[in-house]
Amino acid sequence: MPNGDSPASESPVMASVIDDLAWSEGRRRKALIVVLACLWAGAAPHWLGPVRGLLPAFGLTLMLGGYGFSTLRRGRSSAAVTSAAPSADGVVPAIDVLVAARDEEQVIARLVQAIAGLDYPADRLKLWVMDDGSQDRTPEILKQLSETHPFLQVRRRPRNAGGGKSGALNALLPQLQGDWLLVLDADAALTPDVLLRLQPQLNDSALGAVQLRKAVVGADSNWLTRSQALEMAFDAEMQLGRIAQGGIGELRGNGQLIRRQVLLDCGGFNEDTVTDDLDLSFRLLLAGQQVSVLWNPVVDEEPVMRWGALWRQRQRWAEGGLQRFLDYWPSLFSDRLSGRQQLDLIVFFLLQYGLPLATVGDVFGMIWWRQWPLLWPLSVSTLSLSALALWRSGRRSSEGPELPAASGWNLLVANTYLIHWFLVIPWVAVRMALRPKRLVWAKTVHAGLSVSRDRKSTRLNS
């Protein structure tokens, strides 16, 4: 939560957020219940026998698979995927760009130059960088840049100040006056016209937040980077479909714009979570705020280059994603959400978290009863859905870094790569259930990869 007084301190929205967070106690116990329930759901059908035991899997395949394919179809037909038109003449909203930087000497100067190159009125744009106890040349670089860029505001706090990235961003909130906040990672890159093109969204009073699609630079470096680029596109494709059929949209950290007063009313960034963006997505949802996801324009970011670093990053994402369900689940099934939104949450919770854990239970049941696995219909349906989504997103008109070609080989590798979630989710869930959590900022290391400024729209394999 932000330090100091804020306009949100007495608001009804803030009071409800406090009530929601009261359920964040006992995460280990709730994680254990989820783990045991999913393991039992995967193993119990074996007790019915090898034939009748398939009936639950076929039933779930029809429900979850059907909803997933419907989501993908609606995303393609949704008008939300199109690029925003240039804004009309008039006063544009003031925007504060927020960056929490720790040991970012490789990329921070490039980010400042990118903000300096934005086509936006100088008196309506500021860049706020919180140097979170950097131990490299980041403070020195920022000091030099602030002398030549008046829009750059640099603040510094001790490395052990607490709260991770959320704490660093919250420390900036009391000083901000902008209508909207644009949160960027230090490795981000934007086209100069991006903020002007977003004016229709920023002037839409129904929106509390906007998320740009994350586009991976240097995607053709190796199979791992190509898979990440297609994975980010796949994620955006599915989000567009979820929103189009009355589900929810989610923030993804880098490239998220949030209405400042809405954020204050929700209590700022949650410092008791490892993924501030995923947590804030639920708090916005419960506050009745819409989140829009755009395919174009995009925000560029670096891929993770090594498997070990990717594994650590995905553990953090998996933990934060599950953590928010554990924290907010009573409110998610209240009258604050529509029936369609609740259905959307149930389906994607089961696909993202329930299925990987149940698959482990299926393996245990297979060994105990000496039978063949029974969850294969749902697993096949899920992998088919991801393969189709990867193919469709890889062929979509895309600004920014080119997406890898939607060839059979790239799609096979990327879909196989996505199976790593079947390892990450059970490992993280069991760890959450058995070990106390120590919150640390496990940031992704940025190497300073070159970013091409040729941002023409391309269509692959059309």
Short mmCIF file of C-alpha atoms in Angstrom, two decimals:
data_model
loop_
_atom_site.label_atom_id
_atom_site.label_comp_id
_atom_site.label_asym_id
_atom_site.label_seq_id
_atom_site.Cartn_x
_atom_site.Cartn_y
_atom_site.Cartn_z
CA MET A 1 0.00 0.00 0.00
CA PRO A 2 1.26 3.54 -0.59
CA ASN A 3 2.80 5.33 2.31
CA GLY A 4 1.25 8.52 3.61
CA ASP A 5 -2.21 9.96 3.16
CA SER A 6 -4.00 9.61 -0.14
CA PRO A 7 -7.43 10.52 -1.48
CA ALA A 8 -8.26 6.81 -1.30
CA SER A 9 -7.86 6.58 2.46
CA GLU A 10 -11.58 7.08 3.20
CA SER A 11 -13.16 5.96 -0.07
CA PRO A 12 -15.76 3.16 -0.20
CA VAL A 13 -13.65 1.41 -2.84
CA MET A 14 -10.63 1.43 -0.54
CA ALA A 15 -12.74 0.08 2.33
CA SER A 16 -13.87 -2.85 0.18
CA VAL A 17 -10.28 -3.49 -0.90
CA ILE A 18 -9.26 -3.74 2.75
CA ASP A 19 -12.07 -6.25 3.30
CA ASP A 20 -10.85 -8.24 0.28
CA LEU A 21 -7.26 -8.31 1.51
CA ALA A 22 -8.37 -9.54 4.92
CA TRP A 23 -8.68 -12.92 3.20
CA SER A 24 -4.96 -12.89 2.28
CA GLU A 25 -4.14 -14.45 5.65
CA GLY A 26 -3.49 -18.17 5.71
CA ARG A 27 -2.16 -18.48 2.16
CA ARG A 28 -0.26 -21.66 3.00
CA ARG A 29 -3.37 -23.36 4.35
CA LYS A 30 -5.46 -22.33 1.34
CA ALA A 31 -2.71 -23.36 -1.07
CA LEU A 32 -2.61 -26.77 0.61
CA ILE A 33 -6.38 -27.14 0.19
CA VAL A 34 -6.09 -26.29 -3.53
CA VAL A 35 -3.22 -28.74 -4.03
CA LEU A 36 -4.98 -31.61 -2.26
CA ALA A 37 -8.31 -30.95 -4.02
CA CYS A 38 -6.70 -30.90 -7.49
CA LEU A 39 -4.59 -33.99 -6.79
CA TRP A 40 -7.70 -35.82 -5.60
CA ALA A 41 -9.67 -34.68 -8.67
CA GLY A 42 -6.95 -36.12 -10.90
CA ALA A 43 -6.58 -39.42 -9.04
CA ALA A 44 -10.17 -40.22 -7.97
CA PRO A 45 -11.56 -41.12 -11.42
CA HIS A 46 -9.22 -44.13 -11.49
CA TRP A 47 -11.37 -45.64 -8.72
CA LEU A 48 -14.24 -45.78 -11.24
CA GLY A 49 -12.23 -47.94 -13.61
CA PRO A 50 -10.49 -47.33 -16.95
CA VAL A 51 -13.74 -46.74 -18.90
CA ARG A 52 -16.12 -44.95 -16.53
CA GLY A 53 -13.15 -42.99 -15.22
CA LEU A 54 -12.95 -41.20 -18.56
CA LEU A 55 -16.41 -39.66 -18.19
CA PRO A 56 -15.31 -36.75 -15.90
CA ALA A 57 -12.47 -35.92 -18.29
CA PHE A 58 -14.78 -35.89 -21.32
CA GLY A 59 -17.26 -33.72 -19.43
CA LEU A 60 -14.58 -31.20 -18.48
CA THR A 61 -13.24 -31.27 -22.02
CA LEU A 62 -16.63 -30.26 -23.40
CA MET A 63 -17.03 -27.47 -20.85
CA LEU A 64 -13.50 -26.05 -20.59
CA GLY A 65 -12.43 -26.82 -24.13
CA GLY A 66 -15.65 -25.48 -25.56
CA TYR A 67 -15.30 -22.24 -23.62
CA GLY A 68 -11.65 -21.91 -24.62
CA PHE A 69 -12.32 -22.34 -28.34
CA SER A 70 -15.23 -19.91 -28.07
CA THR A 71 -12.86 -17.41 -26.46
CA LEU A 72 -10.40 -17.77 -29.30
CA ARG A 73 -13.12 -17.32 -31.93
CA ARG A 74 -14.51 -14.19 -30.26
CA GLY A 75 -11.06 -12.66 -29.98
CA ARG A 76 -10.56 -12.79 -33.72
CA SER A 77 -13.89 -11.07 -34.40
CA SER A 78 -13.51 -8.48 -31.63
CA ALA A 79 -13.11 -4.84 -32.63
CA ALA A 80 -10.83 -4.38 -29.63
CA VAL A 81 -7.91 -5.88 -31.54
CA THR A 82 -7.66 -3.00 -33.98
CA SER A 83 -5.23 -0.13 -33.52
CA ALA A 84 -6.49 3.06 -31.96
CA ALA A 85 -7.08 5.97 -34.30
CA PRO A 86 -5.12 9.22 -33.88
CA SER A 87 -6.64 11.51 -31.30
CA ALA A 88 -8.75 14.50 -32.22
CA ASP A 89 -7.55 18.05 -31.55
CA GLY A 90 -7.92 19.21 -27.97
CA VAL A 91 -6.29 18.99 -24.57
CA VAL A 92 -4.66 15.64 -23.98
CA PRO A 93 -4.56 14.02 -20.52
CA ALA A 94 -1.42 14.45 -18.43
CA ILE A 95 0.63 11.25 -18.19
CA ASP A 96 3.21 10.25 -15.61
CA VAL A 97 5.53 7.45 -16.78
CA LEU A 98 6.67 5.28 -13.85
CA VAL A 99 9.74 3.07 -13.80
CA ALA A 100 11.11 1.10 -10.86
CA ALA A 101 14.80 0.62 -11.68
CA ARG A 102 17.31 -1.60 -9.93
CA ASP A 103 20.70 -2.21 -11.54
CA GLU A 104 19.56 -1.16 -15.01
CA GLU A 105 22.74 0.43 -16.38
CA GLN A 106 22.39 -1.52 -19.62
CA VAL A 107 19.00 -0.10 -20.58
CA ILE A 108 18.01 2.94 -18.52
CA ALA A 109 19.55 5.54 -20.85
CA ARG A 110 17.77 4.01 -23.84
CA LEU A 111 14.46 4.19 -21.99
CA VAL A 112 14.92 7.87 -21.13
CA GLN A 113 15.74 8.64 -24.76
CA ALA A 114 12.63 6.74 -25.86
CA ILE A 115 10.42 8.84 -23.59
CA ALA A 116 12.16 11.99 -24.81
CA GLY A 117 11.25 10.97 -28.37
CA LEU A 118 7.51 10.59 -27.73
CA ASP A 119 5.22 12.88 -29.73
CA TYR A 120 3.37 14.37 -26.78
CA PRO A 121 3.09 17.88 -25.32
CA ALA A 122 6.06 18.45 -23.03
CA ASP A 123 3.93 20.02 -20.31
CA ARG A 124 1.67 16.93 -20.21
CA LEU A 125 4.35 14.26 -19.81
CA LYS A 126 6.82 13.39 -17.03
CA LEU A 127 9.08 10.40 -16.44
CA TRP A 128 9.49 9.31 -12.83
CA VAL A 129 12.25 6.82 -12.09
CA MET A 130 12.61 5.26 -8.65
CA ASP A 131 16.17 4.04 -8.29
CA ASP A 132 15.59 1.16 -5.90
CA GLY A 133 19.04 0.90 -4.35
CA SER A 134 20.96 0.17 -7.55
CA GLN A 135 24.54 -0.98 -7.00
CA ASP A 136 25.77 -0.47 -10.57
CA ARG A 137 26.08 2.74 -12.61
CA THR A 138 22.33 3.36 -12.77
CA PRO A 139 22.39 6.31 -10.28
CA GLU A 140 25.25 7.98 -12.13
CA ILE A 141 23.57 7.58 -15.52
CA LEU A 142 20.27 8.93 -14.20
CA LYS A 143 22.00 11.94 -12.64
CA GLN A 144 23.62 12.82 -15.96
CA LEU A 145 20.37 12.36 -17.88
CA SER A 146 18.35 14.49 -15.45
CA GLU A 147 20.67 17.42 -16.16
CA THR A 148 19.69 17.43 -19.84
CA HIS A 149 16.08 16.18 -19.66
CA PRO A 150 13.80 18.39 -17.53
CA PHE A 151 10.93 15.90 -17.78
CA LEU A 152 12.98 13.28 -15.91
CA GLN A 153 12.35 13.10 -12.17
CA VAL A 154 14.64 10.74 -10.27
CA ARG A 155 14.05 9.50 -6.74
CA ARG A 156 16.08 7.01 -4.76
CA ARG A 157 15.36 4.70 -1.85
CA PRO A 158 17.49 2.12 0.01
CA ARG A 159 17.83 -1.32 -1.52
CA ASN A 160 16.22 -2.99 1.49
CA ALA A 161 13.30 -0.53 1.76
CA GLY A 162 10.81 -3.38 1.28
CA GLY A 163 7.75 -3.97 -0.86
CA GLY A 164 9.70 -4.94 -3.98
CA LYS A 165 8.63 -3.28 -7.21
CA SER A 166 5.27 -2.38 -5.67
CA GLY A 167 7.00 -0.55 -2.84
CA ALA A 168 9.17 1.38 -5.29
CA LEU A 169 6.16 2.46 -7.34
CA ASN A 170 4.10 3.31 -4.27
CA ALA A 171 6.85 5.62 -3.04
CA LEU A 172 6.26 7.74 -6.15
CA LEU A 173 2.47 7.97 -5.92
CA PRO A 174 2.14 10.92 -3.47
CA GLN A 175 4.12 13.15 -5.86
CA LEU A 176 2.16 12.42 -9.02
CA GLN A 177 -0.43 14.70 -10.61
CA GLY A 178 -1.04 13.06 -13.99
CA ASP A 179 -4.43 11.83 -15.14
CA TRP A 180 -2.92 8.51 -16.22
CA LEU A 181 0.09 6.49 -15.11
CA LEU A 182 2.11 4.51 -17.66
CA VAL A 183 4.11 1.77 -15.94
CA LEU A 184 7.12 0.55 -17.89
CA ASP A 185 9.97 -1.85 -17.30
CA ALA A 186 13.44 -0.41 -17.79
CA ASP A 187 13.92 -2.36 -21.04
CA ALA A 188 10.72 -1.04 -22.65
CA ALA A 189 10.56 0.72 -26.01
CA LEU A 190 7.64 2.55 -27.62
CA THR A 191 6.84 4.14 -30.95
CA PRO A 192 6.87 7.97 -30.83
CA ASP A 193 3.16 8.24 -31.64
CA VAL A 194 1.88 5.65 -29.18
CA LEU A 195 0.38 8.06 -26.63
CA LEU A 196 -1.39 10.13 -29.26
CA ARG A 197 -2.90 6.99 -30.78
CA LEU A 198 -4.19 5.95 -27.36
CA GLN A 199 -6.29 9.07 -26.87
CA PRO A 200 -9.63 7.31 -27.60
CA GLN A 201 -8.90 4.87 -24.78
CA LEU A 202 -7.52 7.49 -22.38
CA ASN A 203 -10.60 9.65 -22.90
CA ASP A 204 -12.99 6.75 -22.35
CA SER A 205 -14.44 7.24 -18.87
CA ALA A 206 -15.48 3.56 -18.73
CA LEU A 207 -11.87 2.36 -18.73
CA GLY A 208 -9.77 2.15 -15.59
CA ALA A 209 -6.71 0.66 -17.26
CA VAL A 210 -5.25 -0.17 -20.68
CA GLN A 211 -2.69 -2.88 -21.43
CA LEU A 212 -0.50 -2.83 -24.53
CA ARG A 213 0.54 -6.12 -26.06
CA LYS A 214 4.09 -7.05 -25.12
CA ALA A 215 6.29 -7.66 -28.19
CA VAL A 216 9.59 -9.48 -27.83
CA VAL A 217 12.70 -7.96 -29.45
CA GLY A 218 15.36 -10.25 -30.90
CA ALA A 219 12.83 -13.07 -31.14
CA ASP A 220 14.82 -14.94 -33.79
CA SER A 221 17.85 -15.40 -31.53
CA ASN A 222 16.98 -19.02 -30.68
CA TRP A 223 14.08 -21.38 -30.08
CA LEU A 224 13.54 -20.06 -26.56
CA THR A 225 13.13 -16.44 -27.64
CA ARG A 226 10.90 -17.41 -30.58
CA SER A 227 8.69 -19.37 -28.22
CA GLN A 228 8.42 -16.45 -25.81
CA ALA A 229 7.44 -14.09 -28.63
CA LEU A 230 4.65 -16.42 -29.74
CA GLU A 231 3.62 -16.99 -26.12
CA MET A 232 3.14 -13.24 -25.54
CA ALA A 233 1.08 -13.02 -28.73
CA PHE A 234 -0.94 -16.08 -27.68
CA ASP A 235 -1.66 -14.46 -24.30
CA ALA A 236 -2.92 -11.25 -25.94
CA GLU A 237 -5.05 -13.26 -28.39
CA MET A 238 -6.79 -15.09 -25.57
CA GLN A 239 -7.26 -11.94 -23.50
CA LEU A 240 -8.99 -10.19 -26.38
CA GLY A 241 -11.40 -13.11 -26.64
CA ARG A 242 -12.07 -13.17 -22.92
CA ILE A 243 -12.98 -9.48 -22.95
CA ALA A 244 -15.11 -9.85 -26.09
CA GLN A 245 -17.35 -12.48 -24.53
CA GLY A 246 -17.83 -10.68 -21.23
CA GLY A 247 -14.86 -12.09 -19.33
CA ILE A 248 -11.98 -10.12 -17.87
CA GLY A 249 -8.84 -8.43 -19.12
CA GLU A 250 -5.62 -8.48 -17.13
CA LEU A 251 -2.60 -6.23 -16.73
CA ARG A 252 0.83 -7.50 -17.67
CA GLY A 253 3.14 -5.06 -15.86
CA ASN A 254 5.15 -3.56 -18.70
CA GLY A 255 3.08 -1.24 -20.90
CA GLN A 256 0.11 -0.85 -18.57
CA LEU A 257 -1.72 2.48 -18.27
CA ILE A 258 -3.81 3.08 -15.16
CA ARG A 259 -6.04 5.99 -14.32
CA ARG A 260 -4.32 7.61 -11.33
CA GLN A 261 -7.42 8.23 -9.23
CA VAL A 262 -8.63 4.69 -9.85
CA LEU A 263 -5.31 3.33 -8.62
CA LEU A 264 -5.47 5.49 -5.50
CA ASP A 265 -9.03 4.38 -4.85
CA CYS A 266 -7.83 0.77 -5.03
CA GLY A 267 -5.09 1.46 -2.49
CA GLY A 268 -2.08 1.67 -4.79
CA PHE A 269 0.11 -1.30 -5.62
CA ASN A 270 -0.08 -4.27 -3.26
CA GLU A 271 3.28 -4.72 -1.52
CA ASP A 272 2.30 -8.15 -0.20
CA THR A 273 2.41 -9.88 -3.57
CA VAL A 274 5.12 -11.00 -5.99
CA THR A 275 3.17 -9.85 -9.09
CA ASP A 276 1.73 -6.36 -8.63
CA ASP A 277 0.12 -6.37 -12.09
CA LEU A 278 -1.88 -9.57 -11.62
CA ASP A 279 -2.99 -8.53 -8.15
CA LEU A 280 -4.08 -5.09 -9.38
CA SER A 281 -6.07 -6.74 -12.19
CA PHE A 282 -8.32 -8.41 -9.61
CA ARG A 283 -8.63 -5.27 -7.51
CA LEU A 284 -9.70 -3.28 -10.56
CA LEU A 285 -12.17 -6.04 -11.43
CA LEU A 286 -13.70 -5.97 -7.95
CA ALA A 287 -13.87 -2.17 -8.07
CA GLY A 288 -15.95 -2.39 -11.26
CA GLN A 289 -13.20 -0.94 -13.47
CA GLN A 290 -12.79 -2.18 -17.04
CA VAL A 291 -9.37 -3.18 -18.38
CA SER A 292 -8.81 -2.88 -22.13
CA VAL A 293 -6.16 -4.94 -23.94
CA LEU A 294 -4.80 -3.71 -27.27
CA TRP A 295 -3.08 -5.78 -29.95
CA ASN A 296 -1.59 -2.70 -31.61
CA PRO A 297 0.26 -0.53 -30.68
CA VAL A 298 2.76 -2.54 -28.65
CA VAL A 299 5.43 -2.14 -26.02
CA ASP A 300 8.77 -3.78 -26.80
CA GLU A 301 10.63 -5.80 -24.19
CA GLU A 302 13.60 -8.15 -24.04
CA PRO A 303 13.16 -11.92 -23.87
CA VAL A 304 14.73 -14.11 -21.23
CA MET A 305 17.79 -15.62 -22.86
CA ARG A 306 18.53 -18.57 -20.57
CA TRP A 307 16.37 -21.43 -19.37
CA GLY A 308 17.36 -21.02 -15.71
CA ALA A 309 16.32 -17.36 -15.70
CA LEU A 310 13.06 -18.24 -17.45
CA TRP A 311 12.30 -20.91 -14.84
CA ARG A 312 12.75 -18.38 -12.02
CA GLN A 313 10.59 -15.81 -13.81
CA ARG A 314 7.79 -18.30 -14.46
CA GLN A 315 7.82 -19.45 -10.84
CA ARG A 316 7.22 -15.85 -9.79
CA TRP A 317 4.41 -15.43 -12.33
CA ALA A 318 2.79 -18.71 -11.27
CA GLU A 319 3.01 -17.83 -7.59
CA GLY A 320 1.54 -14.36 -8.06
CA GLY A 321 -1.24 -15.70 -10.26
CA LEU A 322 -2.29 -18.36 -7.76
CA GLN A 323 -1.78 -16.04 -4.81
CA ARG A 324 -4.41 -13.58 -6.01
CA PHE A 325 -7.03 -16.33 -6.31
CA LEU A 326 -6.26 -17.37 -2.74
CA ASP A 327 -6.47 -13.76 -1.53
CA TYR A 328 -9.64 -12.64 -3.27
CA TRP A 329 -11.73 -15.75 -3.87
CA PRO A 330 -14.67 -14.83 -1.55
CA SER A 331 -15.20 -11.53 -3.37
CA LEU A 332 -14.78 -13.15 -6.78
CA PHE A 333 -17.96 -15.13 -6.14
CA SER A 334 -19.97 -12.22 -4.77
CA ASP A 335 -22.50 -10.07 -6.60
CA ARG A 336 -19.69 -7.63 -7.45
CA LEU A 337 -18.95 -9.74 -10.52
CA SER A 338 -21.31 -10.82 -13.27
CA GLY A 339 -22.05 -14.45 -13.93
CA ARG A 340 -20.05 -14.29 -17.18
CA GLN A 341 -17.02 -12.89 -15.37
CA GLN A 342 -17.23 -15.60 -12.72
CA LEU A 343 -17.49 -18.30 -15.38
CA ASP A 344 -14.47 -16.84 -17.15
CA LEU A 345 -12.43 -16.91 -13.94
CA ILE A 346 -13.45 -20.49 -13.13
CA VAL A 347 -12.60 -21.79 -16.60
CA PHE A 348 -9.20 -20.18 -16.79
CA PHE A 349 -8.33 -21.04 -13.20
CA LEU A 350 -9.04 -24.69 -13.98
CA LEU A 351 -7.09 -24.59 -17.25
CA GLN A 352 -4.10 -22.67 -15.87
CA TYR A 353 -3.84 -24.08 -12.35
CA GLY A 354 -6.27 -26.93 -11.84
CA LEU A 355 -5.28 -29.01 -14.87
CA PRO A 356 -1.49 -29.11 -14.21
CA LEU A 357 -2.09 -30.14 -10.58
CA ALA A 358 -4.77 -32.67 -11.53
CA THR A 359 -2.38 -34.15 -14.09
CA VAL A 360 0.02 -34.97 -11.25
CA GLY A 361 -2.87 -36.62 -9.41
CA ASP A 362 -3.69 -38.55 -12.59
CA VAL A 363 -0.14 -39.89 -12.65
CA PHE A 364 -0.42 -40.97 -9.01
CA GLY A 365 -3.74 -42.71 -9.75
CA MET A 366 -2.24 -44.37 -12.82
CA ILE A 367 0.57 -45.81 -10.73
CA TRP A 368 -1.62 -46.82 -7.77
CA TRP A 369 -4.37 -48.51 -9.81
CA ARG A 370 -2.04 -49.61 -12.62
CA GLN A 371 -4.16 -47.99 -15.31
CA TRP A 372 -3.64 -45.72 -18.28
CA PRO A 373 -3.95 -41.95 -17.64
CA LEU A 374 -7.52 -40.63 -17.70
CA LEU A 375 -7.08 -36.88 -18.16
CA TRP A 376 -5.72 -37.18 -21.68
CA PRO A 377 -8.92 -35.85 -23.39
CA LEU A 378 -8.66 -32.56 -21.47
CA SER A 379 -4.90 -32.34 -21.97
CA VAL A 380 -5.24 -32.96 -25.72
CA SER A 381 -8.00 -30.34 -25.93
CA THR A 382 -5.90 -27.78 -24.05
CA LEU A 383 -2.81 -28.36 -26.18
CA SER A 384 -4.94 -28.17 -29.33
CA LEU A 385 -6.36 -24.86 -28.14
CA SER A 386 -2.90 -23.43 -27.47
CA ALA A 387 -1.63 -24.66 -30.85
CA LEU A 388 -4.51 -22.98 -32.68
CA ALA A 389 -4.08 -19.76 -30.67
CA LEU A 390 -0.33 -19.72 -31.41
CA TRP A 391 -1.00 -20.19 -35.12
CA ARG A 392 -3.63 -17.46 -35.29
CA SER A 393 -1.63 -14.94 -33.26
CA GLY A 394 1.49 -15.67 -35.32
CA ARG A 395 -0.37 -14.74 -38.51
CA ARG A 396 -1.97 -11.56 -37.20
CA SER A 397 -0.95 -8.11 -38.44
CA SER A 398 1.63 -7.01 -35.91
CA GLU A 399 3.42 -3.76 -35.22
CA GLY A 400 6.85 -3.66 -33.63
CA PRO A 401 9.34 -6.53 -33.74
CA GLU A 402 8.22 -9.16 -36.24
CA LEU A 403 6.63 -12.22 -34.78
CA PRO A 404 8.35 -15.50 -35.68
CA ALA A 405 6.90 -17.12 -38.78
CA ALA A 406 3.89 -19.28 -37.98
CA SER A 407 5.57 -22.29 -39.55
CA GLY A 408 4.80 -25.84 -38.50
CA TRP A 409 8.18 -26.22 -36.79
CA ASN A 410 7.97 -22.95 -34.83
CA LEU A 411 4.45 -23.79 -33.70
CA LEU A 412 5.44 -27.31 -32.65
CA VAL A 413 8.40 -26.00 -30.64
CA ALA A 414 6.36 -23.19 -29.05
CA ASN A 415 3.49 -25.49 -28.11
CA THR A 416 5.91 -28.01 -26.63
CA TYR A 417 7.59 -25.17 -24.77
CA LEU A 418 4.25 -24.21 -23.17
CA ILE A 419 4.19 -27.61 -21.45
CA HIS A 420 6.71 -26.17 -18.98
CA TRP A 421 3.69 -24.70 -17.16
CA PHE A 422 2.66 -28.28 -16.29
CA LEU A 423 5.90 -28.45 -14.29
CA VAL A 424 6.00 -24.91 -12.93
CA ILE A 425 2.43 -24.80 -11.56
CA PRO A 426 2.58 -27.99 -9.42
CA TRP A 427 6.06 -27.15 -8.14
CA VAL A 428 5.06 -23.61 -7.12
CA ALA A 429 1.70 -24.65 -5.64
CA VAL A 430 3.28 -27.34 -3.45
CA ARG A 431 6.01 -24.93 -2.37
CA MET A 432 3.41 -22.32 -1.46
CA ALA A 433 1.55 -24.90 0.61
CA LEU A 434 4.59 -26.11 2.53
CA ARG A 435 7.01 -23.21 2.85
CA PRO A 436 6.56 -19.74 4.37
CA LYS A 437 6.94 -16.95 1.82
CA ARG A 438 9.70 -14.38 1.99
CA LEU A 439 8.86 -11.52 -0.36
CA VAL A 440 11.81 -10.35 -2.46
CA TRP A 441 12.09 -8.44 -5.73
CA ALA A 442 13.32 -11.20 -8.05
CA LYS A 443 13.66 -8.93 -11.08
CA THR A 444 14.45 -10.09 -14.58
CA VAL A 445 17.94 -9.09 -15.71
CA HIS A 446 17.98 -6.83 -18.78
CA ALA A 447 20.91 -7.12 -21.15
CA GLY A 448 20.35 -4.07 -23.36
CA LEU A 449 19.46 -5.82 -26.62
CA SER A 450 19.24 -3.49 -29.60
CA VAL A 451 15.71 -2.47 -30.55
CA SER A 452 14.88 -1.85 -34.17
CA ARG A 453 12.95 1.35 -34.79
CA ASP A 454 11.47 0.06 -38.05
CA ARG A 455 8.00 -0.35 -36.66
CA LYS A 456 5.96 -0.88 -39.82
CA SER A 457 3.01 -3.21 -39.64
CA THR A 458 3.79 -6.67 -40.99
CA ARG A 459 1.62 -9.69 -41.71
CA LEU A 460 3.22 -13.09 -41.57
CA ASN A 461 2.19 -15.97 -43.80
CA SER A 462 -1.06 -14.30 -44.77
#
